[in-house]
Every structure is written in C-alpha cells, then in structure tokens.
Short mmCIF file of C-alpha atoms in Angstrom, two decimals:
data_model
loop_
_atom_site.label_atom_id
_atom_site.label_comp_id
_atom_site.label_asym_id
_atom_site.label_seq_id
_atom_site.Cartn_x
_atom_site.Cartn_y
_atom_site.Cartn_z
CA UNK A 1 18.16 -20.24 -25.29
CA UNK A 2 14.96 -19.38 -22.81
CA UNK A 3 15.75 -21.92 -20.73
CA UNK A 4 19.27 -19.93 -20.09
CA UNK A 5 17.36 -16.52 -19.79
CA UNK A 6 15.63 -18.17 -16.02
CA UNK A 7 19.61 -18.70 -14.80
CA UNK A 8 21.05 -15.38 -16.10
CA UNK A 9 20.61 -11.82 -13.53
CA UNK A 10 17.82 -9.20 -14.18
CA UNK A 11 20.77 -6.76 -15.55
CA UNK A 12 22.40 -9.73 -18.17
CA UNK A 13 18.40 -9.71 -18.95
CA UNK A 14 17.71 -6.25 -19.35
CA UNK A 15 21.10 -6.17 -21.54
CA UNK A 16 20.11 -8.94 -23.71
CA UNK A 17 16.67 -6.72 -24.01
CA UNK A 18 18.44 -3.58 -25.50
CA UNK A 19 20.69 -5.42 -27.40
CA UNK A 20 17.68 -6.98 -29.11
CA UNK A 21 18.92 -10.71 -28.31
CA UNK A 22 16.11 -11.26 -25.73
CA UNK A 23 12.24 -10.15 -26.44
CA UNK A 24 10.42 -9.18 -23.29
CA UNK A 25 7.19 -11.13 -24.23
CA UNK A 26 9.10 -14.35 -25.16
CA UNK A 27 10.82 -13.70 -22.02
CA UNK A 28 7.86 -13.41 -19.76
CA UNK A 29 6.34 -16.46 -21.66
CA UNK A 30 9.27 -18.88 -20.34
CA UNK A 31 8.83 -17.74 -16.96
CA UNK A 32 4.71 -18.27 -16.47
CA UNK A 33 5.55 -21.46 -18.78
CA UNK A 34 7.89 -22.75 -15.96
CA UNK A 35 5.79 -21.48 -13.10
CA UNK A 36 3.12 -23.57 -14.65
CA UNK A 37 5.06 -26.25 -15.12
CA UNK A 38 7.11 -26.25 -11.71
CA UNK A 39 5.75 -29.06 -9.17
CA UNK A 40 6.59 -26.47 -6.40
CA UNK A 41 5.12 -23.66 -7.81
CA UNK A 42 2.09 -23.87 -5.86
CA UNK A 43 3.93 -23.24 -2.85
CA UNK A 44 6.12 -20.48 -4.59
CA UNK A 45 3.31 -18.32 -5.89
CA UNK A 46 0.25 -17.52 -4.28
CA UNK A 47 -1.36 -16.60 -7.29
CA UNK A 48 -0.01 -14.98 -10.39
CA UNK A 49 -0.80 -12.60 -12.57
CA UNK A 50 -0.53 -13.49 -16.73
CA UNK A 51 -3.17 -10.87 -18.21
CA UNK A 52 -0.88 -7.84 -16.69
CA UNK A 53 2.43 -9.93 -17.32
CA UNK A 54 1.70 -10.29 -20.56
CA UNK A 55 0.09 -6.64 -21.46
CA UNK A 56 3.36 -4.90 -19.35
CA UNK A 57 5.80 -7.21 -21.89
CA UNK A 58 4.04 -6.31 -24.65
CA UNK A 59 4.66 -2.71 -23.79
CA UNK A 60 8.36 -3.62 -23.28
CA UNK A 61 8.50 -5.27 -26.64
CA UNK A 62 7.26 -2.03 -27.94
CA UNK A 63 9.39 0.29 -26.59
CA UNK A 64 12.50 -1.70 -27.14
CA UNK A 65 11.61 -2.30 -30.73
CA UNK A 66 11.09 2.11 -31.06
CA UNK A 67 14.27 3.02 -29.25
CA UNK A 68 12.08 4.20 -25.90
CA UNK A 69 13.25 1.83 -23.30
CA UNK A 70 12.54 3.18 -19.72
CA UNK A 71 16.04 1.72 -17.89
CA UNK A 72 18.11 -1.09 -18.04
CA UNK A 73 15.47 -3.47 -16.25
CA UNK A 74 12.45 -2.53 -18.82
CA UNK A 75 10.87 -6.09 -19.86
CA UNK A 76 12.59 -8.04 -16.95
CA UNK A 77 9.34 -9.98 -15.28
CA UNK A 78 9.97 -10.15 -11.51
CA UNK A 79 7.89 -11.34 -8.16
CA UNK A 80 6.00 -9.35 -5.18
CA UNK A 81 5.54 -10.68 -1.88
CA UNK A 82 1.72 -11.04 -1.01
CA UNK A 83 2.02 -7.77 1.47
CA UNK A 84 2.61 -5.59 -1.70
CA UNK A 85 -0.98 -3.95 -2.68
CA UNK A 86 -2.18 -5.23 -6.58
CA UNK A 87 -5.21 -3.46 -7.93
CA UNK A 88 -7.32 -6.42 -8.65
CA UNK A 89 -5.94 -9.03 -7.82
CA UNK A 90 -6.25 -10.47 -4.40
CA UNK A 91 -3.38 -9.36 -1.55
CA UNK A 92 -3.42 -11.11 1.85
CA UNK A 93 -0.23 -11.29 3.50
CA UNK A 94 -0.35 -15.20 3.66
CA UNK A 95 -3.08 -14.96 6.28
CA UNK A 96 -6.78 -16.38 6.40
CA UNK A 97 -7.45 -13.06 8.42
CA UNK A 98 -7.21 -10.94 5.27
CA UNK A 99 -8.82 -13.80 2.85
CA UNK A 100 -10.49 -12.04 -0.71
CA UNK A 101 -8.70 -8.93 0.33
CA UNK A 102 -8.57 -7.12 -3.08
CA UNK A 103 -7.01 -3.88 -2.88
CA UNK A 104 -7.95 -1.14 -5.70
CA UNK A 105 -4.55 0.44 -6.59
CA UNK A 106 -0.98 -0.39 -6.52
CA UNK A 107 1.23 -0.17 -3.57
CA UNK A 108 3.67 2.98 -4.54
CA UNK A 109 6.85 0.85 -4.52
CA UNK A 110 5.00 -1.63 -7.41
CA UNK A 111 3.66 1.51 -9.18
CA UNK A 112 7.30 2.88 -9.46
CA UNK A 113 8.58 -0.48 -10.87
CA UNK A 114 6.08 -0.59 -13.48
CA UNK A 115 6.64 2.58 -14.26
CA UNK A 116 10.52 1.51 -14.93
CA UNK A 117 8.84 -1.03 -16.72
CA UNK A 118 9.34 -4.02 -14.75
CA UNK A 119 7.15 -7.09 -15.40
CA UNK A 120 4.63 -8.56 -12.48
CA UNK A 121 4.68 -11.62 -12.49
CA UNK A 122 2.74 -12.86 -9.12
CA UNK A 123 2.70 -12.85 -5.42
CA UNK A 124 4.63 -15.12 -3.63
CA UNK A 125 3.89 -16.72 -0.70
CA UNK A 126 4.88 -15.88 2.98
CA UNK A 127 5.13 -16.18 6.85
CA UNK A 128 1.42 -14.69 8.60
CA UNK A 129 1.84 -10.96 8.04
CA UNK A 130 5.35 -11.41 8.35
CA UNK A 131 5.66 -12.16 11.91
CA UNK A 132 8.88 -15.59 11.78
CA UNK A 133 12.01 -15.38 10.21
CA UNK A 134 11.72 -19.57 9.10
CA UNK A 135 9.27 -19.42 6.61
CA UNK A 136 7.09 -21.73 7.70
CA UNK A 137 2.68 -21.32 7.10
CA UNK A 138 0.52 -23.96 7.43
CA UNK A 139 -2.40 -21.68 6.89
CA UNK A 140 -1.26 -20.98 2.88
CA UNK A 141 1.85 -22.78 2.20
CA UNK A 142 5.77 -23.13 2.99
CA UNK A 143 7.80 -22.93 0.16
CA UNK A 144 10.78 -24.90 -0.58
CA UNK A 145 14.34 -24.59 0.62
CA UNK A 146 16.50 -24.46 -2.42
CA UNK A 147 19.08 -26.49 -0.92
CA UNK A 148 17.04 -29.15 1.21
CA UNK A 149 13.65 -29.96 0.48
CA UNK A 150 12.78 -30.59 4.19
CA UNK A 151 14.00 -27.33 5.69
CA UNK A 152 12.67 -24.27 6.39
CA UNK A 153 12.93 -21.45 3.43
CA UNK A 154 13.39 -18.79 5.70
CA UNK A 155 11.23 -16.14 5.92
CA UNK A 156 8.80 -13.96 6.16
CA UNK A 157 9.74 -13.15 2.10
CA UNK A 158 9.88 -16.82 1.41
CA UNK A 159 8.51 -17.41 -1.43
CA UNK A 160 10.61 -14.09 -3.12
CA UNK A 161 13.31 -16.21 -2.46
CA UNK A 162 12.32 -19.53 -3.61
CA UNK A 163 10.86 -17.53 -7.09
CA UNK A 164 14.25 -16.41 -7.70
CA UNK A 165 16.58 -19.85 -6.70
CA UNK A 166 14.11 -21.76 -8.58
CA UNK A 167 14.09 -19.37 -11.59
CA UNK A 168 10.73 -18.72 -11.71
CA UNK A 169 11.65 -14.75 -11.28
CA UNK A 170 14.26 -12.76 -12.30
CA UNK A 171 14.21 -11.04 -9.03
CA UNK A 172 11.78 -11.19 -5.80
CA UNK A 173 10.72 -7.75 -3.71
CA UNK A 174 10.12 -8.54 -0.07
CA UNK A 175 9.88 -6.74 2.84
CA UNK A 176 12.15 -6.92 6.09
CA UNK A 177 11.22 -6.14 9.68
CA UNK A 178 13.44 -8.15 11.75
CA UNK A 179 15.28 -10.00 9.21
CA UNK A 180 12.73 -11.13 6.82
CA UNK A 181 14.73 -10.22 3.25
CA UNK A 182 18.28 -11.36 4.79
CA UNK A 183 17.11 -14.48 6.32
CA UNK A 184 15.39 -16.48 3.18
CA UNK A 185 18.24 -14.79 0.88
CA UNK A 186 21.32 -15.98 2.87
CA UNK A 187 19.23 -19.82 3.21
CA UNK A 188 18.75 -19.71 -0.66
CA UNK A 189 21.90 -18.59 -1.36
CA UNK A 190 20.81 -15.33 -2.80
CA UNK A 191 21.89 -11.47 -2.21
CA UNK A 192 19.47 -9.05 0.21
CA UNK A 193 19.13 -5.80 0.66
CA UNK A 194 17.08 -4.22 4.08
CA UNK A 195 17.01 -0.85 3.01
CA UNK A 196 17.11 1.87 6.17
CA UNK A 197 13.51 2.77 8.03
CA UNK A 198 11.96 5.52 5.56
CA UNK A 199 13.99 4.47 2.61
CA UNK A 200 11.56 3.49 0.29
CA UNK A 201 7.85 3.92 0.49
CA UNK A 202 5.27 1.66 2.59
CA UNK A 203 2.50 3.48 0.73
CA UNK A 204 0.49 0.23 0.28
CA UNK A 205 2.08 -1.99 2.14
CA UNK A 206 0.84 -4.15 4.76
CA UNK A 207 2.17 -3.62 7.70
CA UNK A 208 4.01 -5.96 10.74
CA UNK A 209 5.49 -3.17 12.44
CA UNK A 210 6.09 0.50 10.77
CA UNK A 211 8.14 2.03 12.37
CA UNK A 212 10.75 -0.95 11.73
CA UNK A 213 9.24 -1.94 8.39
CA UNK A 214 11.54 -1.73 5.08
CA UNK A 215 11.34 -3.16 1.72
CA UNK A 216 13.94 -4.45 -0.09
CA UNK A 217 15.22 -6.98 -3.36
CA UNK A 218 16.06 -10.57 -3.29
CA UNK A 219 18.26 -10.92 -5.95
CA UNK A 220 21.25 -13.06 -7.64
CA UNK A 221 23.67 -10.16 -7.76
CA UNK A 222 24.48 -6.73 -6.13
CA UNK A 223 24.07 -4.64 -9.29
CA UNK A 224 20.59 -6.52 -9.41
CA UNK A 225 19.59 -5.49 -6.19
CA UNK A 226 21.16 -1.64 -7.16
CA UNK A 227 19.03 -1.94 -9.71
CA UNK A 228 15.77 -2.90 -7.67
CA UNK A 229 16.33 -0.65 -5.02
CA UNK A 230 16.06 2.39 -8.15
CA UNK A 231 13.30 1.12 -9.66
CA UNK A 232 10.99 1.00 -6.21
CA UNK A 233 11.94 4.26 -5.66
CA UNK A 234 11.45 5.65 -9.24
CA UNK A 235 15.53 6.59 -8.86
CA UNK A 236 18.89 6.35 -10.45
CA UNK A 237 21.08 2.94 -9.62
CA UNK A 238 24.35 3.10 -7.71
CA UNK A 239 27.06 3.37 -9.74
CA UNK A 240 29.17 0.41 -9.36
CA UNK A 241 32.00 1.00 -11.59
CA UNK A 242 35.57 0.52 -10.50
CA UNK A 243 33.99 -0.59 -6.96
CA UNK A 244 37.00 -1.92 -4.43
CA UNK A 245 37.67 -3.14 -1.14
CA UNK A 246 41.45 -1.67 -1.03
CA UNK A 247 41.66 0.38 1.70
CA UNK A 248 38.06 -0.37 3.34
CA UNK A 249 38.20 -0.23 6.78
CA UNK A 250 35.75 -2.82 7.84
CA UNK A 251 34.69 -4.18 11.63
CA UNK A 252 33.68 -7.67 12.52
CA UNK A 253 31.22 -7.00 14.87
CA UNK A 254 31.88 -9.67 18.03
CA UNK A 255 29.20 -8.44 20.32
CA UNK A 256 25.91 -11.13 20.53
CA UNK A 257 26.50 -12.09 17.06
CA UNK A 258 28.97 -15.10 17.53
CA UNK A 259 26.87 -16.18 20.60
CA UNK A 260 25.86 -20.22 20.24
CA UNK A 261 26.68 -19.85 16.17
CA UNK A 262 26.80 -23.60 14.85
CA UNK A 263 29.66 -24.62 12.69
CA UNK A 264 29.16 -23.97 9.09
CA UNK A 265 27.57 -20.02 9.61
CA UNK A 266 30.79 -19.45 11.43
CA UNK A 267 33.45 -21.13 8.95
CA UNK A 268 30.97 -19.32 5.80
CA UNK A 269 31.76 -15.93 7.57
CA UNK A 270 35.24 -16.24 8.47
CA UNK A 271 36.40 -17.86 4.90
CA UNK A 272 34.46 -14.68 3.75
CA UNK A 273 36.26 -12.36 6.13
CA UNK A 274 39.32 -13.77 5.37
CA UNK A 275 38.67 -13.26 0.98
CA UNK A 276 37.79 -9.27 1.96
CA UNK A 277 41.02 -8.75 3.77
CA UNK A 278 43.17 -10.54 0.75
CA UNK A 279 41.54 -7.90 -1.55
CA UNK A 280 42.68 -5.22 0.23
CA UNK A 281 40.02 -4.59 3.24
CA UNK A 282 41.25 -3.37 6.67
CA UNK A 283 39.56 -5.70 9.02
CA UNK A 284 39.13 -4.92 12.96
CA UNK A 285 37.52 -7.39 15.73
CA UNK A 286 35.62 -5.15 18.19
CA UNK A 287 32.63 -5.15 20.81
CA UNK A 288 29.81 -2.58 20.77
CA UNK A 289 27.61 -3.13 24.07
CA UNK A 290 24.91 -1.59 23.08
CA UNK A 291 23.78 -4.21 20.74
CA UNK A 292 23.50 -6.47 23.18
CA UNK A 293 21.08 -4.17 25.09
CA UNK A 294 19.14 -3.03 22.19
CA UNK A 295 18.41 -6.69 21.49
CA UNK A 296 17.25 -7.26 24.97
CA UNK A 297 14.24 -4.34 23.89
CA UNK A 298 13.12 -6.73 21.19
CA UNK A 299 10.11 -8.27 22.87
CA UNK A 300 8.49 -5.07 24.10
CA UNK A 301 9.52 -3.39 20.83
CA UNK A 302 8.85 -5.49 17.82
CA UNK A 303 5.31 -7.54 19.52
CA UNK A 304 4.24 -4.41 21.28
CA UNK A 305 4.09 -2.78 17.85
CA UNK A 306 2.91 -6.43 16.32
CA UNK A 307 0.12 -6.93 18.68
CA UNK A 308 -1.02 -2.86 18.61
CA UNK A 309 -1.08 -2.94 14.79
CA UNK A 310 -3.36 -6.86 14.30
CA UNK A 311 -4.65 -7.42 17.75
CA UNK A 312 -8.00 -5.92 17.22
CA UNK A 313 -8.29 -8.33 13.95
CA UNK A 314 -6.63 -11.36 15.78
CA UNK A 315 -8.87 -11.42 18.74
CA UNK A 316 -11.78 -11.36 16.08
CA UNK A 317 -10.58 -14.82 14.71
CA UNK A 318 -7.40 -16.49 16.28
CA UNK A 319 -8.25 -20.00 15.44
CA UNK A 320 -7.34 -18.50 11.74
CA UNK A 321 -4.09 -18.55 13.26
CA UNK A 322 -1.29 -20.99 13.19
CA UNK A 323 -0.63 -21.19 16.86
CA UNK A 324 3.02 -20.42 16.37
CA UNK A 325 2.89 -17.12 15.26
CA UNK A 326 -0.48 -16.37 16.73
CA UNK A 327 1.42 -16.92 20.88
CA UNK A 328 4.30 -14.55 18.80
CA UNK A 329 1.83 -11.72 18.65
CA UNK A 330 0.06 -12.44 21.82
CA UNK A 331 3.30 -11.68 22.83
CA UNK A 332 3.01 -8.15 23.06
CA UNK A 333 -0.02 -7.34 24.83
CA UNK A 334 0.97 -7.80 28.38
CA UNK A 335 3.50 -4.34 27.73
CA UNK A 336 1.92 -1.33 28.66
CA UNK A 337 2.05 1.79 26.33
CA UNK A 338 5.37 3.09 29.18
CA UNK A 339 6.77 -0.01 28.54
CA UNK A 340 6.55 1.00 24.40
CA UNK A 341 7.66 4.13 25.09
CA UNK A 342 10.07 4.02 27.56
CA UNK A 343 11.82 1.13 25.03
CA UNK A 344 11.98 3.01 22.35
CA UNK A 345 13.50 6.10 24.16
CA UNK A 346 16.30 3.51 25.05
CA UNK A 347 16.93 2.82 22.04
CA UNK A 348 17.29 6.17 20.33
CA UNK A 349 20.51 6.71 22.91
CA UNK A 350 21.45 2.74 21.38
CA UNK A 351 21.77 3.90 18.49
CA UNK A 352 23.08 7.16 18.96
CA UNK A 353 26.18 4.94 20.88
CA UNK A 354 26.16 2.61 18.07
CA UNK A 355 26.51 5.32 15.79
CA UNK A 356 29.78 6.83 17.39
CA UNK A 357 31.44 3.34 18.11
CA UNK A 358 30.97 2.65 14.09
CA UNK A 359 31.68 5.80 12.69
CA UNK A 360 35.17 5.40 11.53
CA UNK A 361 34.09 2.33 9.72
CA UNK A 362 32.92 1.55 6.10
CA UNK A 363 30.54 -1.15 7.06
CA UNK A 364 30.41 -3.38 9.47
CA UNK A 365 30.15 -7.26 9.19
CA UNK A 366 28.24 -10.11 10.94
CA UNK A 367 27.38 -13.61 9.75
CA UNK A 368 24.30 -12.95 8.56
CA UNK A 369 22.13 -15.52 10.40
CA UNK A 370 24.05 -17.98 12.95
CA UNK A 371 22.24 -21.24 12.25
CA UNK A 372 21.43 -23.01 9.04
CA UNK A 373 17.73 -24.28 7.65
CA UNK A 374 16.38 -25.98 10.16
CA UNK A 375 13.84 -29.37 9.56
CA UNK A 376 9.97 -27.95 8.61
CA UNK A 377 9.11 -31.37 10.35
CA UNK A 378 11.10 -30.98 13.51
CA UNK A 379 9.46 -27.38 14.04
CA UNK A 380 6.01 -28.08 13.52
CA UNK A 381 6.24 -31.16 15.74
CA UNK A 382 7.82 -29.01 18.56
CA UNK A 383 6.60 -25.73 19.62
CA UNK A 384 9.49 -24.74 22.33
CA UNK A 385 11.80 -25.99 19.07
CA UNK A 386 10.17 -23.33 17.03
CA UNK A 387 10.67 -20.72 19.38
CA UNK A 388 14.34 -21.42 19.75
CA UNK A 389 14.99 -21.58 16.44
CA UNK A 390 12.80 -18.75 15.52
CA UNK A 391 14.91 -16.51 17.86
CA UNK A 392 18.51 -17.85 17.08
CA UNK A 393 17.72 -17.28 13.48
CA UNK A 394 16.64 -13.44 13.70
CA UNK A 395 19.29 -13.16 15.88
CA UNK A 396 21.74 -10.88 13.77
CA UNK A 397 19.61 -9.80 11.40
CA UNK A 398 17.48 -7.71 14.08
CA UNK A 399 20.90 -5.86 14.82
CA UNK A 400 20.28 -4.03 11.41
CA UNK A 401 16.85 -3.44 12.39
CA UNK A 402 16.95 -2.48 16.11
CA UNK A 403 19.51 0.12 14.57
CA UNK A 404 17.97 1.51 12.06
CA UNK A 405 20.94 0.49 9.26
CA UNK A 406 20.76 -0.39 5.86
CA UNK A 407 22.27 -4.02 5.69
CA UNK A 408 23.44 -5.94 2.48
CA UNK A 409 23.84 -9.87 2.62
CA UNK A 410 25.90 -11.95 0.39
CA UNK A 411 26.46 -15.34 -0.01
CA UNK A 412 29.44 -16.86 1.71
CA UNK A 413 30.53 -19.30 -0.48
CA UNK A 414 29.21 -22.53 1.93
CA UNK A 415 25.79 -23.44 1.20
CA UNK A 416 22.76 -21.50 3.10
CA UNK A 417 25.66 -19.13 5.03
CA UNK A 418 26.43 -15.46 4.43
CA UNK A 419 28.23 -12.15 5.63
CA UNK A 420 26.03 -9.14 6.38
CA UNK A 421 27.39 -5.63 5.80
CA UNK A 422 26.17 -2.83 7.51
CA UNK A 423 25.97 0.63 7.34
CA UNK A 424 24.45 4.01 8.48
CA UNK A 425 20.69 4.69 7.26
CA UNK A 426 20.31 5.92 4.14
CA UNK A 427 23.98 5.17 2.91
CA UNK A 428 22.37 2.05 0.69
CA UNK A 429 24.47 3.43 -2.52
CA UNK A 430 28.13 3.47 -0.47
CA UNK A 431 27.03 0.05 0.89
CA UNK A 432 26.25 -1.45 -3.00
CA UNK A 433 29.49 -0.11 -3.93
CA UNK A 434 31.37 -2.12 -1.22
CA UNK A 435 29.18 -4.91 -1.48
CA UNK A 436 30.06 -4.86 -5.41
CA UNK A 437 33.69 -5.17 -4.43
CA UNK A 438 32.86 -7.98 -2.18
CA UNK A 439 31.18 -9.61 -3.61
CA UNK A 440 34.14 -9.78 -6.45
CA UNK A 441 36.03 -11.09 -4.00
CA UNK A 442 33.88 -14.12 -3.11
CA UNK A 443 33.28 -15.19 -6.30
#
C-alpha cells in the first residue's frame, strides 16, 4: 500500500489521513525511505530534513487520532525549494555565494504550511538564485528530467518538480520570477501555479527580483495546487465544486507566443484548445501588441533588478559562478537607474492596455513554454546555445510575469507540453475553478 501513497495527490492523501486509512508518520517514513533509496535523489534534494519530518508527522498522527486535524492537507509531507528560509537548517539558493547560510526562523509562507500542518520534508535543488528557466547548475546539481534523463529539468524550481514526478514529495513549493514554477512543471508533466506579484508573502524568501517575485505549488492536480496556495497563505481553498468550462469565454493569445514554437508545444496546445472548446468553452484567436513590447523591456527590467539586488555579492566572488548565469546578471549593469525607471513606467501603461484588451475574457491561453527539454550536454558545451534556449524557453511564461497575472499551467496531454491560463492579479481562486474544469477536460 505505501508504495501507492508516493503516486496518489496530496488531497487523495490528506483524505486517506482523515479517513484513518493512511497514518501520517508511516506516510512520511515511505517518502525519506525512497528519497534515501532513490539513485537521483542527490540531485533532487539538497539536503533534507528527517528530525522535523518526523516530529511534524508525529503531531499529525496525533491530531488525526483526537479528532483535531488542522485541514485537509494535515500529515501530507511535501518539498521547499532551497530559497525558502528553514530555521536551522542550511538555505542557499543553489549558490556557492550563500554556502553555510543558516537562517534562524522560517520563511512566513513555510511557517503558514506548518501551521496547516504540512510535513517538511527537504530543500530541493535549483538554478543560481533563480536566475534560468532550464534548470541547469553545475555549481550544486541539475536534477533529472522526468521524461529524458539527458535534458534539462527546467527551472529555476527544478528540483520541486523532479521531488514530485519522481514521488519523492507529495507536492513541491517553488518560486516564479520569469517562469520558474511553469517551466519545470509543464517539462515534468506536472500542474503550476505563479500566483500574482503580492499574492503570497516573500517574508523570508530569497530574492531574484521582488518586485516580479511570486511563489507558487508544483503539484499533480489543480485542487492540489488550491490546496497549496491556502496553506502558504494560512487561507481557505478555492472551492472547486461543480467547476465548468460551458460558457467560458476564453482567448488564445497569438501575439509573440506562437513565434518560432517547434512542433510538439504547438500540436500539445492546440489538441488542448481544441478539448476546452468541445466542453463547452468559447474560444477567440486575437493579438494584443503590447505584449510584444512589454517583452522587449525584459532585459533592462528583470537583470537591472537581478544585478541591483546580487551585484555587490557577485563582484565579491564571480568565479563562484557558473559563467552562464553569472554573464545573465552581468547583464544588467550597463542600464542606468532612467533606464529602470523609465522601463517600468512603460510598462504600467502595458499593462493597463493589456488589461482592457482582456477584460471581457475568463482567462486567456498560451502554450505554456514553446520548446521542449532541451540536451543538458548540448547546453553546457555551447554557451550562445544556452542563451537561445534560455530565452525561447521563458518566452511565454514572462508574459504572466511582465503583466503582473496569476497564470495556471496544465499538462497538455503530449509529453513535456502544456496550456497556460491566465488571468487578472489576484483572481487565483476564479482561475482554479476554470483550471478545475479544464483540466476535466484533458484528462
């Protein structure tokens, strides 16, 4: 039976918990047992955490035994991406820069999910403070690709993703910035949820950029990421009941998002498309221009911010650096603080255009990243490669981003390809409820 717990969703788990078919410290046993036991785990987990996985189950066991269960997720052991803050335990971002970094308290989002009495299990491994959507760090490790065990994992919240297709988590909590929840979870085949900008708490996280910084699940289901998204913010779950896509008026967003997309992303998206409007979902084609010149802000936005925020730190010690991501950074010190500010003024009246052209929609879709995995070995033997690939694969996902949106990913049914909705900031619970009903519809 345990070895069926590691395939089932963190809600089937927290069920089995309050039915009393599942015990929370037999279930957080099998997964530290099969982390332990995994031949990839090393490049999963940066280093986990048994005495407080064990203690916080034990708790679980306890209250589920006396009737006091704290939620629906209570017991269910899950993984934090090595940004989150851990009191005790060492939290470096997967960079040598912030080596035997040992913060003293919990980050707020971790405090809240222990507080819903959800089980840490570890931090996983990840891109250099988050800065590469392809998941790739020589300086730690990479972790695997579910699907290909020579391509990238995506990133930066790799190893959240790997933890969960491998089932060595229930569920994974990363962070997203340009795309770094969506891009491993559409590779592995998983759903992800980039909450909007000021959303959920970055109280004690590390940062990449804040002011486009958000933290979101990696999970195998919607309600599991509805789920998540409560217990980081110490909330009440969407209610997903009787969720449907009749009547959803829905807009395939053409503008820079089909531009150089390879084969399988595309036919992923439009067999997905095509599922949504046979279960009832309006579906319009339509441009918005702005994108395309919000995107064109990305360099002076997301490295100016990358660079202002680690520079100092860099400069101290770049040959810590994996020259990839270190030139990324470098990136953004030639723009002067106009330059910053001057972007960013653009791109309030972006979005405030974006806003209007989408407003008499329900979400709207892109393929979530146009390429698929790309060979580790082909990007670490060619620089200009990684750069191309790099770009091309944050692509769409920087759309949800440079517009401030909460996005949802799914899984398109073709291996390592998925279908992005989108909508306004802070709409996350409309957007579970459609991507319930979607997601229904591409089983």
């Amino acid at each position: 039976m345990t070895g069926n717990w590691r395939g089932m969703s963190a809600g089937d788990l927290g069920r089995g918990i309050g039915a009393g078919r599942i015990d929370p410290v037999e279930l957080t046993e099998a997964y530290l047992e099969a982390i332990a036991a995994h031949p990839e785990a090393g490049r999963i987990y940066a280093r986990t955490t048994e005495t407080r996985a064990r203690a916080e189950a034990r708790a679980a066991r306890h209250r589920a035994k006396t009737g006091h269960r704290l939620g629906l997720l209570d017991g269910v052991p899950v993984s934090w991406k090595d940004l989150f803050d851990t009191a005790g335990v060492a939290t470096e971002a997967g960079s040598a820069l912030l080596a035997g970094r040992v913060p003293g308290r919990d980050a707020e989002v971790l405090a809240n999910a222990s507080a819903a009495g959800l089980v840490c299990l570890g931090k996983t491994h990840m891109t250099e403070l988050a800065f590469s959507g392809l998941g790739l760090n020589p300086v730690t490790a990479t972790p695997p690709n579910v699907h290909d065990a020579g391509a990238a994992p995506g990133g930066s919240s790799s190893g959240a993703a790997a933890s969960v297709a491998f089932g060595l988590a229930a569920a994974g909590i990363g962070s997203d910035t340009g795309g770094s929840v969506r891009v491993p979870a559409v590779w592995n085949d998983l759903v992800g949820l980039k909450t909007g900008a000021g959303r959920v708490s970055l109280t004690g996280v590390v940062p990449l950029c804040p002011r486009f910084d958000t933290v979101g699940p990696l999970t195998r289901t919607v309600e599991d990421a509805a789920l998540l998204l409560a217990a980081l913010e110490g909330g009440r779950p969407a209610d997903l009941r009787g969720a449907t896509l009749a009547g959803a008026r829905l807009m395939v967003l053409e503008t820079a998002a089909f531009d150089g997309i390879r084969d399988a992303p595309l036919a992923g998206f439009e067999q997905a498309v095509e599922r949504l409007a046979r279960a009832g979902a309006a579906i319009t084609r339509g441009a918005v221009p702005e994108v395309a010149e919000a995107l064109a802000l990305s360099g002076v936005l997301f490295a100016t911010e990358a660079y202002g925020t680690w520079g100092a730190t860099i400069e101290a010690a770049p040959e810590k650096m994996y020259p990839a991501i270190l030139n990324r950074f470098r990136g953004g010190r030639d723009y002067s603080g106009a330059d910053y500010v001057a972007a960013w003024h653009k791109l309030d009246r972006l979005r405030a255009a974006y806003a209007a052209a989408t407003a008499g929609f329900d979400a709207v879709l892109v393929p979530t990243c146009p390429i698929l995995p790309p060979d580790v070995a082909a990007l670490m033997a060619d620089p200009e490669f990684f750069v191309a690939e790099n770009l091309m694969t944050l692509r769409n996902t920087r759309i949800g981003n440079l517009m401030g949106l909460a996005v949802l990913t799914l899984p398109s049914g073709v291996p390592a390809t998925g279908l992005s909705l989108m909508g306004p900031p802070m709409s996350e619970e409309r957007l579970l409820r459609l991507g319930a009903a979607a997601e229904a519809a591409l089983a």
